[in-house]
Amino acid sequence: MKITVIGAGAMGCLYGAYLSEHNEVMMLDSYQPQVDAINEKGITVEELDGSEKVYKNVKACLSGAYHEASDLVIVFVKSTFTDAALEANKELFHDQTIVMTLQNGAGNDRKIAKYVKPENIIIGTTKHNAMNKGFGTTRHTGNGVTTIGSNHEAETILKKVAELLEAGGFETVVSDDIQRIIWSKLFVNLSVNTFTAITQTPIGYMLQNKDAWHFARRLIYEAIEVAEEDGTYFDRREVLESVKQVCIDAADGYSSMYQDRMRGVKTEIDAINGAIVEQAKLYGVPVPYNSLIVDLIHAIEGTYEFQKKQ
């Protein structure tokens, strides 16, 4: 299958590398040194057990400069760049193109629907975790299931993509209630991602400090109330246990938002906690903790310029 991955960051490189074993894969990215490194030496994946493998079959191109239609497009750019990335690469899409988003946050499928038929859109989440080391190297810091689904009748394409992912080494589950899965991933991101970015700690810190976990629990409870007003109901205890398990499984890993802060780049806060705040306004649900966290992250982003001057 001809696959194009938009976004050659940590997760994009992980999926692109694995899938290149049995498919023709093109990586698109806006950072020229990353594109050059992939073309020169492929993608290097450092595994949890200390081993590493170089995937040389994968190719790369600057975003917007590749004009061949694809069978499958996987979107892995940050949510804040989704609109721009899709517009720059709209020539990738034809009537039969399947587009899959495994991005953080909510609402990415609505952006994709401007370019392809809604029934050709797959939305999902992954419990894999990776860290971008730059120049075509990604460190695989956590394993897990990839869950995919659709808001439309799409049994055929879901089966096709699930088989492709499985062949690439990704354990995959097809869900008939993907919105519940998206919310569940959002609960993790709005607590773990944001708070570890603020505290500059590994993911496991959330469980090691009672004050950190207390704050995370408040963020999650607010989001659950918004989800319920939106029509998806959750057992609070089960949600907390699920988030705890993520902290255990990826204890030594670093969240994507932490990595953004370390690199001094804009985060996805508006598509994560910000999405909760905007959705809460529709239903009149108070979300003071999530509103605070959005302001705090934006305030931290505002310090980047000061840090550059030091």
CSV table of C-alpha atoms in Angstrom, one decimal:
chain,number,residue,atom,x,y,z
A,1,MET,CA,0.0,0.0,0.0
A,2,LYS,CA,1.1,3.5,-0.7
A,3,ILE,CA,1.2,5.3,2.7
A,4,THR,CA,2.0,9.0,3.4
A,5,VAL,CA,2.7,10.1,7.0
A,6,ILE,CA,2.2,13.8,7.6
A,7,GLY,CA,4.4,14.7,10.5
A,8,ALA,CA,7.8,13.1,10.9
A,9,GLY,CA,8.1,13.6,14.7
A,10,ALA,CA,8.5,10.9,17.3
A,11,MET,CA,5.2,9.0,16.7
A,12,GLY,CA,5.1,9.6,13.0
A,13,CYS,CA,8.6,8.1,12.6
A,14,LEU,CA,7.7,5.2,14.7
A,15,TYR,CA,4.6,4.3,12.6
A,16,GLY,CA,6.3,5.2,9.4
A,17,ALA,CA,9.3,3.0,10.1
A,18,TYR,CA,7.4,-0.1,11.2
A,19,LEU,CA,4.9,0.2,8.2
A,20,SER,CA,7.8,0.6,5.7
A,21,GLU,CA,8.6,-3.1,6.2
A,22,HIS,CA,5.7,-4.1,4.0
A,23,ASN,CA,4.6,-0.8,2.3
A,24,GLU,CA,5.8,2.2,0.3
A,25,VAL,CA,6.1,4.9,2.9
A,26,MET,CA,6.6,8.7,2.4
A,27,MET,CA,7.2,10.9,5.4
A,28,LEU,CA,6.3,14.6,5.1
A,29,ASP,CA,7.6,17.2,7.5
A,30,SER,CA,8.2,21.0,7.5
A,31,TYR,CA,11.7,20.6,9.1
A,32,GLN,CA,14.3,20.3,6.4
A,33,PRO,CA,17.1,18.7,8.5
A,34,GLN,CA,14.7,15.9,9.5
A,35,VAL,CA,13.7,15.3,5.9
A,36,ASP,CA,17.4,15.2,4.8
A,37,ALA,CA,18.4,12.8,7.6
A,38,ILE,CA,15.6,10.4,6.8
A,39,ASN,CA,16.5,10.4,3.1
A,40,GLU,CA,20.2,10.0,3.8
A,41,LYS,CA,20.1,7.2,6.4
A,42,GLY,CA,16.5,6.2,7.0
A,43,ILE,CA,14.7,6.1,10.4
A,44,THR,CA,16.4,4.7,13.4
A,45,VAL,CA,14.1,3.3,16.2
A,46,GLU,CA,15.7,2.8,19.6
A,47,GLU,CA,13.7,0.1,21.4
A,48,LEU,CA,12.9,-0.3,25.1
A,49,ASP,CA,15.3,-3.3,25.4
A,50,GLY,CA,18.2,-1.2,24.3
A,51,SER,CA,18.3,-2.5,20.7
A,52,GLU,CA,17.9,-0.4,17.7
A,53,LYS,CA,17.0,-0.9,14.1
A,54,VAL,CA,17.4,1.3,11.0
A,55,TYR,CA,14.6,1.3,8.5
A,56,LYS,CA,16.0,2.4,5.2
A,57,ASN,CA,13.1,1.8,2.8
A,58,VAL,CA,11.3,4.9,4.0
A,59,LYS,CA,11.6,8.2,2.1
A,60,ALA,CA,10.9,11.8,3.1
A,61,CYS,CA,9.8,15.1,1.5
A,62,LEU,CA,9.1,18.6,2.7
A,63,SER,CA,5.4,19.2,3.6
A,64,GLY,CA,3.6,20.6,0.6
A,65,ALA,CA,6.2,19.5,-1.9
A,66,TYR,CA,4.9,15.9,-2.5
A,67,HIS,CA,2.1,15.7,-5.0
A,68,GLU,CA,1.3,12.0,-5.5
A,69,ALA,CA,-2.1,10.6,-4.3
A,70,SER,CA,-1.9,8.1,-1.5
A,71,ASP,CA,-3.9,5.0,-0.5
A,72,LEU,CA,-3.6,5.8,3.2
A,73,VAL,CA,-2.6,9.1,4.8
A,74,ILE,CA,-1.7,9.1,8.5
A,75,VAL,CA,-1.9,12.4,10.2
A,76,PHE,CA,0.6,12.9,13.1
A,77,VAL,CA,1.2,16.6,13.2
A,78,LYS,CA,0.3,18.5,16.3
A,79,SER,CA,-3.4,19.3,16.4
A,80,THR,CA,-2.6,23.1,16.2
A,81,PHE,CA,-1.1,22.5,12.8
A,82,THR,CA,-3.7,20.1,11.3
A,83,ASP,CA,-5.5,22.7,9.2
A,84,ALA,CA,-2.3,24.1,7.7
A,85,ALA,CA,-0.8,20.6,7.1
A,86,LEU,CA,-4.0,19.3,5.3
A,87,GLU,CA,-4.2,22.4,3.1
A,88,ALA,CA,-0.6,22.2,2.1
A,89,ASN,CA,-0.9,18.5,1.2
A,90,LYS,CA,-4.4,18.3,-0.3
A,91,GLU,CA,-3.1,16.8,-3.5
A,92,LEU,CA,-2.5,13.6,-1.5
A,93,PHE,CA,-6.3,13.0,-1.4
A,94,HIS,CA,-8.4,11.3,-4.0
A,95,ASP,CA,-11.8,9.7,-3.9
A,96,GLN,CA,-10.5,6.4,-2.4
A,97,THR,CA,-7.9,7.8,0.0
A,98,ILE,CA,-8.3,6.7,3.6
A,99,VAL,CA,-7.1,9.2,6.2
A,100,MET,CA,-6.3,8.1,9.7
A,101,THR,CA,-5.7,10.4,12.6
A,102,LEU,CA,-4.0,9.2,15.8
A,103,GLN,CA,-3.3,12.7,17.0
A,104,ASN,CA,-3.8,14.0,20.5
A,105,GLY,CA,-6.8,16.1,21.3
A,106,ALA,CA,-10.3,16.3,19.9
A,107,GLY,CA,-11.9,17.5,16.6
A,108,ASN,CA,-9.2,16.5,14.2
A,109,ASP,CA,-11.6,14.4,12.2
A,110,ARG,CA,-13.8,17.5,11.5
A,111,LYS,CA,-10.8,19.2,10.0
A,112,ILE,CA,-10.0,16.2,7.8
A,113,ALA,CA,-13.6,16.1,6.6
A,114,LYS,CA,-13.0,19.3,4.6
A,115,TYR,CA,-10.7,17.3,2.3
A,116,VAL,CA,-12.0,13.7,2.1
A,117,LYS,CA,-15.3,11.9,2.4
A,118,PRO,CA,-16.3,11.4,6.1
A,119,GLU,CA,-16.7,7.7,5.6
A,120,ASN,CA,-13.1,7.5,4.6
A,121,ILE,CA,-11.9,9.0,7.9
A,122,ILE,CA,-10.5,6.7,10.6
A,123,ILE,CA,-10.0,8.2,14.1
A,124,GLY,CA,-8.2,6.4,16.8
A,125,THR,CA,-5.7,6.4,19.7
A,126,THR,CA,-2.5,4.6,20.5
A,127,LYS,CA,-0.9,3.6,23.7
A,128,HIS,CA,2.6,3.6,22.1
A,129,ASN,CA,4.9,6.3,23.3
A,130,ALA,CA,8.0,7.7,21.6
A,131,MET,CA,10.5,10.5,22.0
A,132,ASN,CA,12.0,12.4,19.1
A,133,LYS,CA,15.8,12.5,19.2
A,134,GLY,CA,16.1,14.4,16.0
A,135,PHE,CA,17.8,13.6,12.6
A,136,GLY,CA,15.7,10.6,11.9
A,137,THR,CA,16.0,8.9,15.3
A,138,THR,CA,13.1,8.1,17.6
A,139,ARG,CA,13.2,6.4,20.9
A,140,HIS,CA,10.3,3.9,21.5
A,141,THR,CA,9.5,4.5,25.1
A,142,GLY,CA,6.2,2.7,25.5
A,143,ASN,CA,4.1,-0.1,23.9
A,144,GLY,CA,0.4,-0.6,23.8
A,145,VAL,CA,-2.7,-1.1,21.7
A,146,THR,CA,-3.8,1.0,18.8
A,147,THR,CA,-7.5,1.4,18.7
A,148,ILE,CA,-9.3,2.7,15.6
A,149,GLY,CA,-12.9,3.4,14.6
A,150,SER,CA,-15.2,5.6,12.6
A,151,ASN,CA,-18.2,7.8,13.1
A,152,HIS,CA,-19.7,6.2,10.0
A,153,GLU,CA,-20.3,2.8,8.5
A,154,ALA,CA,-16.8,1.9,7.5
A,155,GLU,CA,-16.4,-1.8,8.4
A,156,THR,CA,-14.4,-2.6,5.2
A,157,ILE,CA,-11.8,0.1,5.5
A,158,LEU,CA,-11.4,-0.4,9.2
A,159,LYS,CA,-10.7,-4.1,8.7
A,160,LYS,CA,-8.2,-3.2,5.9
A,161,VAL,CA,-6.3,-0.7,8.0
A,162,ALA,CA,-6.4,-3.0,11.1
A,163,GLU,CA,-4.8,-5.8,9.1
A,164,LEU,CA,-2.1,-3.4,7.7
A,165,LEU,CA,-1.3,-2.1,11.2
A,166,GLU,CA,-1.1,-5.7,12.6
A,167,ALA,CA,1.2,-6.7,9.8
A,168,GLY,CA,3.4,-3.7,10.7
A,169,GLY,CA,3.7,-4.9,14.3
A,170,PHE,CA,1.0,-2.8,15.9
A,171,GLU,CA,-1.5,-4.6,18.0
A,172,THR,CA,-4.8,-3.2,16.8
A,173,VAL,CA,-8.4,-3.2,18.0
A,174,VAL,CA,-11.4,-1.9,16.0
A,175,SER,CA,-13.9,-0.2,18.3
A,176,ASP,CA,-17.6,0.4,17.6
A,177,ASP,CA,-17.6,3.1,20.2
A,178,ILE,CA,-14.6,5.2,19.2
A,179,GLN,CA,-15.9,8.4,20.8
A,180,ARG,CA,-15.5,6.7,24.2
A,181,ILE,CA,-12.0,5.7,23.3
A,182,ILE,CA,-11.2,9.3,22.2
A,183,TRP,CA,-12.5,10.7,25.5
A,184,SER,CA,-10.5,8.1,27.4
A,185,LYS,CA,-7.3,9.1,25.7
A,186,LEU,CA,-8.2,12.8,26.3
A,187,PHE,CA,-8.5,12.1,30.0
A,188,VAL,CA,-4.9,10.9,30.0
A,189,ASN,CA,-3.6,13.7,27.9
A,190,LEU,CA,-5.3,16.5,29.8
A,191,SER,CA,-3.8,15.3,33.1
A,192,VAL,CA,-0.5,13.5,32.4
A,193,ASN,CA,0.6,15.6,29.4
A,194,THR,CA,-0.1,19.0,30.9
A,195,PHE,CA,1.0,18.4,34.4
A,196,THR,CA,4.3,16.7,33.6
A,197,ALA,CA,5.0,19.6,31.2
A,198,ILE,CA,4.5,22.1,34.0
A,199,THR,CA,6.5,20.1,36.5
A,200,GLN,CA,9.1,18.9,33.9
A,201,THR,CA,9.0,15.3,35.2
A,202,PRO,CA,8.6,11.8,33.7
A,203,ILE,CA,5.1,10.4,33.4
A,204,GLY,CA,5.5,8.2,36.5
A,205,TYR,CA,5.8,11.3,38.7
A,206,MET,CA,2.0,11.7,38.6
A,207,LEU,CA,1.6,8.7,41.0
A,208,GLN,CA,4.7,9.4,43.1
A,209,ASN,CA,3.4,12.8,44.4
A,210,LYS,CA,0.1,13.0,46.2
A,211,ASP,CA,-0.4,16.6,45.3
A,212,ALA,CA,0.2,16.0,41.6
A,213,TRP,CA,-2.3,13.2,41.6
A,214,HIS,CA,-4.8,15.3,43.5
A,215,PHE,CA,-4.6,18.0,40.9
A,216,ALA,CA,-4.8,15.5,38.0
A,217,ARG,CA,-7.9,14.0,39.5
A,218,ARG,CA,-9.6,17.4,39.6
A,219,LEU,CA,-8.8,17.9,35.9
A,220,ILE,CA,-10.2,14.5,35.1
A,221,TYR,CA,-13.4,14.9,37.1
A,222,GLU,CA,-14.2,18.1,35.3
A,223,ALA,CA,-13.6,16.5,31.9
A,224,ILE,CA,-15.9,13.5,32.8
A,225,GLU,CA,-18.7,16.0,33.6
A,226,VAL,CA,-18.3,17.6,30.2
A,227,ALA,CA,-18.2,14.1,28.5
A,228,GLU,CA,-21.4,13.1,30.2
A,229,GLU,CA,-23.2,16.3,29.1
A,230,ASP,CA,-22.0,15.4,25.6
A,231,GLY,CA,-23.6,12.0,25.9
A,232,THR,CA,-20.8,9.7,26.8
A,233,TYR,CA,-20.9,8.3,30.4
A,234,PHE,CA,-17.9,7.0,32.5
A,235,ASP,CA,-17.3,5.4,35.8
A,236,ARG,CA,-15.0,7.8,37.6
A,237,ARG,CA,-13.1,5.1,39.4
A,238,GLU,CA,-12.5,3.2,36.2
A,239,VAL,CA,-11.2,6.3,34.5
A,240,LEU,CA,-8.8,7.0,37.4
A,241,GLU,CA,-7.5,3.5,37.3
A,242,SER,CA,-6.9,3.7,33.5
A,243,VAL,CA,-4.9,6.9,33.9
A,244,LYS,CA,-2.9,5.3,36.8
A,245,GLN,CA,-2.1,2.4,34.6
A,246,VAL,CA,-0.7,4.6,31.9
A,247,CYS,CA,1.5,6.3,34.5
A,248,ILE,CA,2.8,2.8,35.5
A,249,ASP,CA,3.3,1.5,32.0
A,250,ALA,CA,5.1,4.6,30.8
A,251,ALA,CA,6.7,5.6,34.1
A,252,ASP,CA,10.1,6.5,32.6
A,253,GLY,CA,8.7,8.1,29.5
A,254,TYR,CA,8.2,11.8,28.8
A,255,SER,CA,4.9,13.2,27.5
A,256,SER,CA,4.8,15.0,24.1
A,257,MET,CA,3.9,18.3,25.8
A,258,TYR,CA,6.9,18.0,28.1
A,259,GLN,CA,9.0,17.4,25.0
A,260,ASP,CA,7.5,20.5,23.4
A,261,ARG,CA,8.4,22.6,26.5
A,262,MET,CA,12.0,21.3,26.4
A,263,ARG,CA,12.3,22.3,22.7
A,264,GLY,CA,10.6,25.6,23.3
A,265,VAL,CA,7.8,25.0,20.8
A,266,LYS,CA,4.0,25.6,21.0
A,267,THR,CA,2.0,22.9,22.7
A,268,GLU,CA,-1.3,21.2,21.8
A,269,ILE,CA,-3.0,22.6,24.9
A,270,ASP,CA,-5.8,24.2,23.0
A,271,ALA,CA,-6.8,20.9,21.5
A,272,ILE,CA,-6.6,19.1,24.8
A,273,ASN,CA,-7.6,21.0,28.0
A,274,GLY,CA,-8.6,23.9,25.7
A,275,ALA,CA,-11.1,21.5,24.0
A,276,ILE,CA,-12.6,20.7,27.4
A,277,VAL,CA,-13.0,24.4,28.2
A,278,GLU,CA,-14.7,25.2,24.9
A,279,GLN,CA,-17.0,22.2,25.1
A,280,ALA,CA,-17.9,23.1,28.7
A,281,LYS,CA,-19.1,26.5,27.6
A,282,LEU,CA,-21.8,24.8,25.4
A,283,TYR,CA,-23.2,23.0,28.4
A,284,GLY,CA,-22.6,25.5,31.2
A,285,VAL,CA,-20.2,23.2,33.1
A,286,PRO,CA,-17.7,24.9,35.3
A,287,VAL,CA,-14.1,23.8,34.6
A,288,PRO,CA,-11.8,26.0,36.7
A,289,TYR,CA,-9.0,23.5,36.9
A,290,ASN,CA,-8.8,23.0,33.2
A,291,SER,CA,-9.1,26.7,32.5
A,292,LEU,CA,-6.2,27.3,34.9
A,293,ILE,CA,-4.0,24.7,33.2
A,294,VAL,CA,-4.6,26.3,29.8
A,295,ASP,CA,-3.6,29.7,31.1
A,296,LEU,CA,-0.5,28.2,32.8
A,297,ILE,CA,0.7,26.4,29.7
A,298,HIS,CA,0.2,29.5,27.6
A,299,ALA,CA,2.1,31.5,30.2
A,300,ILE,CA,5.0,29.0,30.0
A,301,GLU,CA,5.0,29.2,26.2
A,302,GLY,CA,5.3,33.0,26.6
A,303,THR,CA,8.6,32.4,28.5
A,304,TYR,CA,10.3,30.9,25.4
A,305,GLU,CA,11.4,34.2,24.1
A,306,PHE,CA,13.0,35.2,27.4
A,307,GLN,CA,14.9,31.9,27.5
A,308,LYS,CA,16.3,32.5,24.1
A,309,LYS,CA,17.8,35.8,25.2
A,310,GLN,CA,19.6,34.3,28.2
